[in-house]
Coordinates of C-alpha atoms in Angstrom, one line a residue:
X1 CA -11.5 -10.8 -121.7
X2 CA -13.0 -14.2 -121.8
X3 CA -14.6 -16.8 -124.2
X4 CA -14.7 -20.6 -124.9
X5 CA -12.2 -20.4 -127.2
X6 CA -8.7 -18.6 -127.2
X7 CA -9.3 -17.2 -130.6
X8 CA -12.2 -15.4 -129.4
X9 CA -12.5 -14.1 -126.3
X10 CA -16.0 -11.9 -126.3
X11 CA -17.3 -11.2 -123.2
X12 CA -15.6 -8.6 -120.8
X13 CA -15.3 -8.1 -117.2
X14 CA -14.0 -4.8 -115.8
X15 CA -12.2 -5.0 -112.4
X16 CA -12.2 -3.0 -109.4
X17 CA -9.0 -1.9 -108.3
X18 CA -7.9 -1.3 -105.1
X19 CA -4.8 0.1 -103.7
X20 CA -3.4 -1.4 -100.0
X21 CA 0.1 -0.6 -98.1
X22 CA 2.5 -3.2 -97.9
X23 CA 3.7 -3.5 -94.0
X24 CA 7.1 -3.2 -94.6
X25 CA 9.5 -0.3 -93.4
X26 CA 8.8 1.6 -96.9
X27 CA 5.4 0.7 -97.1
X28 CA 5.1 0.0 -101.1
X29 CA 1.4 0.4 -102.4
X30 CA 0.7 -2.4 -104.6
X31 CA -2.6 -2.7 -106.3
X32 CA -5.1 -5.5 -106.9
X33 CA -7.5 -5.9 -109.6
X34 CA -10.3 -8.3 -109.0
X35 CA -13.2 -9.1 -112.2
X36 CA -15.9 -11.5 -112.2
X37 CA -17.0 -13.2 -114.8
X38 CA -20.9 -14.7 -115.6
X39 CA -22.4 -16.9 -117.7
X40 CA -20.4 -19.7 -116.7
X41 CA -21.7 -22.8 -117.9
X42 CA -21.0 -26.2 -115.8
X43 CA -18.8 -28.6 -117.6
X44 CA -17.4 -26.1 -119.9
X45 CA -13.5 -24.6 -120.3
X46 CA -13.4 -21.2 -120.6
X47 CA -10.2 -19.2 -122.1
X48 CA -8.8 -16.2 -120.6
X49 CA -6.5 -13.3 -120.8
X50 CA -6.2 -10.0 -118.6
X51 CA -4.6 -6.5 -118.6
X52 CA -5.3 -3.1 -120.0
X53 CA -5.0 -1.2 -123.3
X54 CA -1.3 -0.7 -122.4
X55 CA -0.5 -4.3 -121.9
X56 CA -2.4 -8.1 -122.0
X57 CA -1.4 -11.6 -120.9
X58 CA -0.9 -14.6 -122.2
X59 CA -4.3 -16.7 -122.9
X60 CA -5.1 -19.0 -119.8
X61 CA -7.7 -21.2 -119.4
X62 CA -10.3 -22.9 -116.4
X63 CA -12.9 -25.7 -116.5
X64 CA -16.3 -24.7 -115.2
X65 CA -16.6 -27.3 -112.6
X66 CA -19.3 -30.1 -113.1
X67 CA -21.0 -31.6 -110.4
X68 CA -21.9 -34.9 -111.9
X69 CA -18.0 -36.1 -112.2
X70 CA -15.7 -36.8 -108.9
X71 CA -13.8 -34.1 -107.6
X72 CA -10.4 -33.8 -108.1
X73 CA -8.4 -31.5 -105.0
X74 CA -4.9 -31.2 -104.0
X75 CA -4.5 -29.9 -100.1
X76 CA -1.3 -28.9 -98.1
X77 CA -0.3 -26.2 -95.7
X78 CA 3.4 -24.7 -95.0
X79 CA 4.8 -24.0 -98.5
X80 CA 7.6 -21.6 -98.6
X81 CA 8.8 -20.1 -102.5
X82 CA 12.2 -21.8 -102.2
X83 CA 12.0 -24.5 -100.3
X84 CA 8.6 -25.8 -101.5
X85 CA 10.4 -25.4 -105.2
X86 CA 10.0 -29.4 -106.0
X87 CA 6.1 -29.6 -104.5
X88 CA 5.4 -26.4 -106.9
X89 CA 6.7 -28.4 -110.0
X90 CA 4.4 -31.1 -109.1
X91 CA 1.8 -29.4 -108.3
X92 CA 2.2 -27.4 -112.1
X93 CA 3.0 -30.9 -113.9
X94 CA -0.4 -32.1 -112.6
X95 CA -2.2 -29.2 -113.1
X96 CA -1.6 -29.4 -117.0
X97 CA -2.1 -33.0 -116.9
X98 CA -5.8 -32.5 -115.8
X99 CA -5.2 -34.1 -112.5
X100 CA -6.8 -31.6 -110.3
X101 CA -10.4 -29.2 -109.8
X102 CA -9.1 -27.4 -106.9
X103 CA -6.0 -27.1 -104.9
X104 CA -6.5 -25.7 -101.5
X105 CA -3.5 -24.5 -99.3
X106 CA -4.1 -24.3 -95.8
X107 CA -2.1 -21.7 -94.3
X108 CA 1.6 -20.4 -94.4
X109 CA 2.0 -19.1 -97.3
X110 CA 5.8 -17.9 -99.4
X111 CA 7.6 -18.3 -95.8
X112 CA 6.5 -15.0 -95.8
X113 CA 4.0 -13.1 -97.9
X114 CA 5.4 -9.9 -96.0
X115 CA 9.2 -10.3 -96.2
X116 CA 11.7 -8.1 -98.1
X117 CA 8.8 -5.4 -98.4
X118 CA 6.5 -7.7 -100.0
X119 CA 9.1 -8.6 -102.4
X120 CA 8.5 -12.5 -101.2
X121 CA 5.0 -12.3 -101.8
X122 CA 5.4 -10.9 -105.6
X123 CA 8.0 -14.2 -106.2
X124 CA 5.8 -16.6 -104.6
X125 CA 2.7 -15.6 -106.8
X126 CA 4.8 -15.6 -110.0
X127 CA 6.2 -19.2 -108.6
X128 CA 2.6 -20.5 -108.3
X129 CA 1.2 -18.8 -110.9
X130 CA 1.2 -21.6 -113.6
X131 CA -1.1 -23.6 -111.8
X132 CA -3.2 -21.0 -109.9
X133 CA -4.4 -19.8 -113.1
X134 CA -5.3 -22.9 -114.4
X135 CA -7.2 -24.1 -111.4
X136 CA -9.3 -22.2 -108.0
X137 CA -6.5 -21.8 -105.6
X138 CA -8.1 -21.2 -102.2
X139 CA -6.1 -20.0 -99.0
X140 CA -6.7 -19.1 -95.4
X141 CA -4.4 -18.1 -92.9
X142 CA -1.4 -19.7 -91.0
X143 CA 0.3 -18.1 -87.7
X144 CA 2.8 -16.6 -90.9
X145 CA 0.2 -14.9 -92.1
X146 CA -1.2 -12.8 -89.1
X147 CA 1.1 -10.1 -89.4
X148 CA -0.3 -6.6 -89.7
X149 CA -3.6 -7.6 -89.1
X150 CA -3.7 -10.1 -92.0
X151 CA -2.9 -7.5 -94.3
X152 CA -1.0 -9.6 -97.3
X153 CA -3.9 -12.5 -96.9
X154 CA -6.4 -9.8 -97.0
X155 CA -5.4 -8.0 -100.3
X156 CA -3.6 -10.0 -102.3
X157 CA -6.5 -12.7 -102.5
X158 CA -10.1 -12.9 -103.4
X159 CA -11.8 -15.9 -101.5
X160 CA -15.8 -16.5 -101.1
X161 CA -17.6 -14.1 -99.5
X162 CA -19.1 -14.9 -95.9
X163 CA -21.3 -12.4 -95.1
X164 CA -19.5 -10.8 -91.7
X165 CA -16.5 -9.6 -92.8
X166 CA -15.9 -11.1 -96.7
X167 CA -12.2 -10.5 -96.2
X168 CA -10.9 -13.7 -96.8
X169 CA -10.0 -15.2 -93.7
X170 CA -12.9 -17.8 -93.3
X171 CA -15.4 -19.0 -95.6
X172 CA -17.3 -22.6 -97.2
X173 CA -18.1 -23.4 -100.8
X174 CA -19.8 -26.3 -102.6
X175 CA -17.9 -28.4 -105.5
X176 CA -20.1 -31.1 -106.6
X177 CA -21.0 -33.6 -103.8
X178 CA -18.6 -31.8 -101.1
X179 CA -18.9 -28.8 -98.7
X180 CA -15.8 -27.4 -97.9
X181 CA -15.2 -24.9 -95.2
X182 CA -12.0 -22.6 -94.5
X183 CA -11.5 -21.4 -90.7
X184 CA -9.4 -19.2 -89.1
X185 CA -7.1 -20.8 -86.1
X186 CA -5.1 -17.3 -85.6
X187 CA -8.5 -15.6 -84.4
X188 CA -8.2 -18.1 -81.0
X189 CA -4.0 -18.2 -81.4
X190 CA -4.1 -14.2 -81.4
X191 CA -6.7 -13.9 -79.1
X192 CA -9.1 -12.0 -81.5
X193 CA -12.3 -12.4 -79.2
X194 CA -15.1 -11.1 -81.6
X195 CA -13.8 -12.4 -84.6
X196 CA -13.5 -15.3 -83.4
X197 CA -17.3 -15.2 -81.6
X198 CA -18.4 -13.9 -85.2
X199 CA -16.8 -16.8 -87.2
X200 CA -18.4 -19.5 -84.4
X201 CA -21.6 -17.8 -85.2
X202 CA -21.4 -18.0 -89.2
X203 CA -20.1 -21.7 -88.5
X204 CA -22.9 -22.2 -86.7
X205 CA -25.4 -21.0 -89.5
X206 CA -22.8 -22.5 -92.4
X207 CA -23.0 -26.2 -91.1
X208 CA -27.0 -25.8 -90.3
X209 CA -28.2 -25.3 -93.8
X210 CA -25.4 -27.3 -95.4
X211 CA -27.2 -29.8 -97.4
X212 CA -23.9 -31.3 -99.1
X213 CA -23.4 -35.6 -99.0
X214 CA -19.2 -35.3 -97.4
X215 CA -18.0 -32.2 -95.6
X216 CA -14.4 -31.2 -95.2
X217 CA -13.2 -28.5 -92.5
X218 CA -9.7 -27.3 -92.9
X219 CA -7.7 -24.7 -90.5
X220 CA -3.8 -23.7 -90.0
X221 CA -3.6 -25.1 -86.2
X222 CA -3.7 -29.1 -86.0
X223 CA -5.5 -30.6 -82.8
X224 CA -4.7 -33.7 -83.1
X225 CA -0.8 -35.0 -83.5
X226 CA 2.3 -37.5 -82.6
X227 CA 5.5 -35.2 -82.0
X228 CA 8.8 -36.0 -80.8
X229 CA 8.7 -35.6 -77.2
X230 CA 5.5 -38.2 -76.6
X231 CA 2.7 -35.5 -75.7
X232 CA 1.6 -35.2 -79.1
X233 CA -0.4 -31.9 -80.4
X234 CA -1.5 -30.1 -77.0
X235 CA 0.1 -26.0 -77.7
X236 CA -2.5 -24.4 -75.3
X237 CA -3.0 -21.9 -78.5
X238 CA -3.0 -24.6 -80.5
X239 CA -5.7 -26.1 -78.8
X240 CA -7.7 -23.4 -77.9
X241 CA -10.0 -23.4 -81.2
X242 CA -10.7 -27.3 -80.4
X243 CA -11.4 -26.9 -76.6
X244 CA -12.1 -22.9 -76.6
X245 CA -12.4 -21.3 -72.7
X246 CA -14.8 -18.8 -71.2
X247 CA -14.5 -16.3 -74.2
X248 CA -13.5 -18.2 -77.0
X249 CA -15.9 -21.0 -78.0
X250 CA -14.4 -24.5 -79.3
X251 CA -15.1 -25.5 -82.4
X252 CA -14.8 -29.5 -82.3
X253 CA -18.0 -30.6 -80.5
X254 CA -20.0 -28.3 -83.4
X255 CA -18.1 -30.0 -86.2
X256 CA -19.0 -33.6 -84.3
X257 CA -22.4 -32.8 -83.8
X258 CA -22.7 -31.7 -87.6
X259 CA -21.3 -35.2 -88.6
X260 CA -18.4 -33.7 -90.6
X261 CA -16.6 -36.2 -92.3
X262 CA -12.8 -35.2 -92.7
X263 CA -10.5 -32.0 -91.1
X264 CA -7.3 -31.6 -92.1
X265 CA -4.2 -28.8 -91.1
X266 CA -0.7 -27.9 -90.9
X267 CA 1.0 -26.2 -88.9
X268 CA 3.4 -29.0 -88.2
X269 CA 5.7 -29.7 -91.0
X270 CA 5.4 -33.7 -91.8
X271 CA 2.3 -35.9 -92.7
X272 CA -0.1 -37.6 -90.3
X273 CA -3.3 -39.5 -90.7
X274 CA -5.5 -40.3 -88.1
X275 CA -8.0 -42.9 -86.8
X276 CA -11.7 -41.1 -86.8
X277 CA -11.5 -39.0 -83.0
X278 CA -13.2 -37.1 -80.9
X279 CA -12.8 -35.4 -77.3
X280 CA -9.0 -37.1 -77.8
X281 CA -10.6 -40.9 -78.5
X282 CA -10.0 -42.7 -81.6
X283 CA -12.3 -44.9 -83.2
X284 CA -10.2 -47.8 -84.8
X285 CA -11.4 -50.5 -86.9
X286 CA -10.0 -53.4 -88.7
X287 CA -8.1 -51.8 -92.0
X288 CA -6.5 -48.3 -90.9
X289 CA -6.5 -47.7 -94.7
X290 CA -10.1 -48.4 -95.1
X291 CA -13.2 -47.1 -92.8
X292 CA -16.9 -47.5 -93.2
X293 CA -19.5 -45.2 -91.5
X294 CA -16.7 -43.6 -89.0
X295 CA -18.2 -42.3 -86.1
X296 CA -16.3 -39.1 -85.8
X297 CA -14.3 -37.0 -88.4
X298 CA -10.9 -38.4 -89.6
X299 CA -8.1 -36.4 -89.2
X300 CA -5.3 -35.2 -91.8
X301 CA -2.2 -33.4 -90.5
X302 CA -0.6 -32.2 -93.5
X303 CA 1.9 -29.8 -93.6
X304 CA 5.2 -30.8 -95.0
X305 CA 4.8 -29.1 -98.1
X306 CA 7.5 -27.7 -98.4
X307 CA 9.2 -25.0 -95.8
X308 CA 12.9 -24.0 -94.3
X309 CA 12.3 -26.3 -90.9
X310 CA 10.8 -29.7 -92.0
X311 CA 10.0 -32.4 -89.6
X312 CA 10.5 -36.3 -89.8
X313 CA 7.9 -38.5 -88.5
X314 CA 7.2 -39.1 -85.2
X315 CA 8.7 -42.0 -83.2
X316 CA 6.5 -41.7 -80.4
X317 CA 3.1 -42.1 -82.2
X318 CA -0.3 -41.5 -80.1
X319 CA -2.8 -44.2 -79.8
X320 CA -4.9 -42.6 -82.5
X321 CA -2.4 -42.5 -85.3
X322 CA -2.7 -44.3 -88.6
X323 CA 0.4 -43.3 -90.9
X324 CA 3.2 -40.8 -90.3
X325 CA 5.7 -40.0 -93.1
X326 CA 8.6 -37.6 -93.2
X327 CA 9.1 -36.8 -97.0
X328 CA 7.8 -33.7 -98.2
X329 CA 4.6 -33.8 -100.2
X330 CA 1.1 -32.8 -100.6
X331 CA -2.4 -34.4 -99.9
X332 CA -4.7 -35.6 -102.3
X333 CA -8.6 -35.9 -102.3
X334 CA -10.8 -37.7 -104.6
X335 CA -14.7 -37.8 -103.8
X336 CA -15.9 -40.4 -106.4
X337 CA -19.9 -40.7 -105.3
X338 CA -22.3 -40.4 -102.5
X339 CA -20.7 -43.2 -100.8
X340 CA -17.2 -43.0 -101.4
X341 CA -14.1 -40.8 -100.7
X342 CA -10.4 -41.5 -101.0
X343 CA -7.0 -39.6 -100.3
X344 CA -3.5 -40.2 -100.6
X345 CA 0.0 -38.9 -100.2
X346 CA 2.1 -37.2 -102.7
X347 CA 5.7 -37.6 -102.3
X348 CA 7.4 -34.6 -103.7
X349 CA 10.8 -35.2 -102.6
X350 CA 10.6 -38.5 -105.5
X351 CA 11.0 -36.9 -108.8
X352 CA 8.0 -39.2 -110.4
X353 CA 5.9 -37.9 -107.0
X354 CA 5.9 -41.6 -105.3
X355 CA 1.7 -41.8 -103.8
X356 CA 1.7 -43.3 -100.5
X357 CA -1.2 -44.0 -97.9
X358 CA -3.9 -44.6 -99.9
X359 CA -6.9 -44.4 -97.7
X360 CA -10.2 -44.7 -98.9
X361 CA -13.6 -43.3 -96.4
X362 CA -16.8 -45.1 -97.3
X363 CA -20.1 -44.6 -96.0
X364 CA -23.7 -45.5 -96.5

C-alpha cells in the first residue's frame, strides 16, 4: 500500500512471489516478494507500508527522484554486516538527514550473503534496512557473490531489467543528468564466456543510445591500483575484463571510445583516486583535486567500506595515483549541472564521518 501521505495510503500493488533454495547444506527456501508501483510523480515523496492480511510494516517513505535538482549518491564496495557496522550508521544518519538519492554498492555484499545457510544474508538486510528503504539501493556482484551461480544476488534483489537475462547481475539507469551502468567483473574472473559476450553486446547497444550529459561505469574488479608490493593492480583475472583475450572481449577501449566520464570499484579494501587513464597512461594536470575536460575516465578504487581484512594505503603509489587513504569509508558523488561533478571521501572510522579528497570534474 502506498500514497503521498502516511495516513492514507490508497493505491495497491500486488507482488509476485517467488520461492528460491538457499545453497547451503539444508537448502532453506526463502521467498521474495517483489510489487511495483505507478503513478509516480517526479519531485514527489511517497509513503509506504508492505505485508499481508496477517501482518503489515511500519510506514516508510521515498522521494520520486527529480531531474532538475543535483544528484545526491553514496558508492562503496566490500561491506561486511559486522565489520562495516560504523559505515552502516553513517550511511542511516545521512539517509534521514536527506543527504542522499541513491546509494550504490559495488559488489561484496554481508561477507557473505550465503554463510550460516543464508542466515548472514537475513542479518545483513535487517542491518541495512533503515536506509535501503528510504532510498534505491542498487547492487551488482563481487568475487563473494558468485557462489552457486549467483544465487543470493540473483533472488534476494530486484535491479533494472536489461533485456538478456534481467537477473540482476548487469544493468544502466538514468537519474537526472547521469547514466549509470552496473557490470559484471565475475563473468571474465569465472570465465563465463557467453555471458560475458552477451553483457559486451548489451554494453555495446547501452552506451550507443545513451544520450545522458556524465556517465559513470562501476564493476567489482579494479583495473587500475597502487598495492604494497610496487606492481600495482595487474591479477591476470583481475585484468581480464579491461584487456579481455581471444574469447573474452575488454571492456576499457569501449568505455574510452564512449567518452565515459568516471569508473569506480572495489575489490581492494582501501581508497584510491586516480589521474584520468587509459591503456595504463595517466593524464595529469595542474590541481589533482580539480580536472577540466579530462581526456579519459577518472578512476575511483573504493572499497574499504567496511570488511574482516582491511588494507592501509599504499606506499608504493603508481605514476597515475592521486590520493590514497587507509581509513574506512564510503565514496560520495554530487552531479550539480551539465558542467560540473564533484566527489569526496567519507571517513567512517571518525564518529562525525571526517570528508576527505574533495575532487571536483568539470567539463565544457
Amino acid at each position: 500500500m502506498y500514497g503521498l501521505s502516511k495516513d492514507a495510503l490508497r493505491w495497491t500493488a500486488k507482488a509476485t512471489t517467488t520461492s528460491w533454495k538457499d545453497q547451503g547444506s539444508h537448502g532453506y527456501v526463502r521467498y521474495t516478494h517483489r510489487a511495483t508501483m505507478t503513478k509516480m510523480v517526479p519531485g514527489d515523496t511517497y509513503y509506504y507500508k508492505v505485508g499481508s492480511s496477517q501482518d503489515m510494516s511500519d510506514v516508510y517513505h521515498f522521494h520520486q527522484p527529480d531531474p532538475t535538482q543535483p544528484l545526491r549518491a553514496a558508492i562503496f564496495g566490500d561491506l561486511s554486516v559486522y565489520k562495516g557496522a560504523p559505515s552502516i550508521k553513517q550511511l542511516t544518519d545521512a539517509t534521514h538527514d536527506n543527504h542522499f538519492d541513491v546509494i550504490i554498492h559495488i559488489g561484496d555484499i554481508a561477507y557473505d550473503l550465503h554463510d550460516d545457510e543464508g542466515n548472514r544474508g537475513d542479518d545483513y538486510m535487517n542491518a541495512v534496512q533503515p536506509f535501503a528503504a528510504y532510498v534505491p539501493y542498487m547492487v551488482f556482484a563481487g568475487n563473494h557473490e558468485s557462489d552457486s551461480h549467483f544465487n543470493q544476488i540473483i533472488n534476494r534483489f530486484t535491479m533494472p531489467k536489461n533485456g538478456v537475462y534481467d537477473n540482476n547481475l548487469f544493468w544502466s539507469f538514468d537519474y537526472g543528468l547521469t547514466h549509470f551502468i552496473g557490470l559484471n567483473s565475475e563473468y571474465y574472473a569465472e570465465i563465463h564466456t557467453k555471458e560475458a559476450q552477451a553483457q559486451y553486446k548489451w554494453l555495446q547497444a547501452d552506451l550507443a543510445k545513451n544520450k545522458a550529459q556524465w556517465t559513470i561505469v562501476m564493476f567489482h574488479r579494479p583495473w587500475y591500483c597502487s598495492t604494497k608490493d610496487k606492481g600495482g593492480c595487474n591479477d591476470y583475472l583481475d585484468m581480464l575484463s579491461r584487456k579481455g583475450n581471444s574469447e573474452l572481449p575488454g571492456l576499457e577501449k569501449l568505455l574510452f571510445d564512449h567518452k565515459v566520464d568516471m569508473v569506480l570499484y572495489g575489490h581492494k579494501h582501501t581508497y584510491e583516486r586516480m589521474w584520468p587513464i587509459y591503456d595504463g597512461t595517466g593524464y595529469k594536470s595542474s590541481d589533482s583535486g580539480h580536472i577540466r575536460n579530462a581526456k579519459a575516465p577518472v578512476y575511483i578504487l573504493t572499497g574499504s567500506a567496511g570488511c574482516h581484512t582491511h588494507e592501509g594505503p599504499s606506499d608504493a603509489p603508481q605514476s597515475f595515483s592521486a590520493t590514497r587513504l587507509g581509513q574506512y569509508g564510503y565514496t560520495r558523488l554530487k552531479v550539480y549541472n551539465t558542467t560540473h561533478l564533484s566527489t569526496y571521501f567519507v571517513d567512517t572510522s571518525d564518529k562525525v564521518g571526517n570528508f576527505m579528497d574533495k575532487f571536483y570534474l568539470e567539463k565544457d
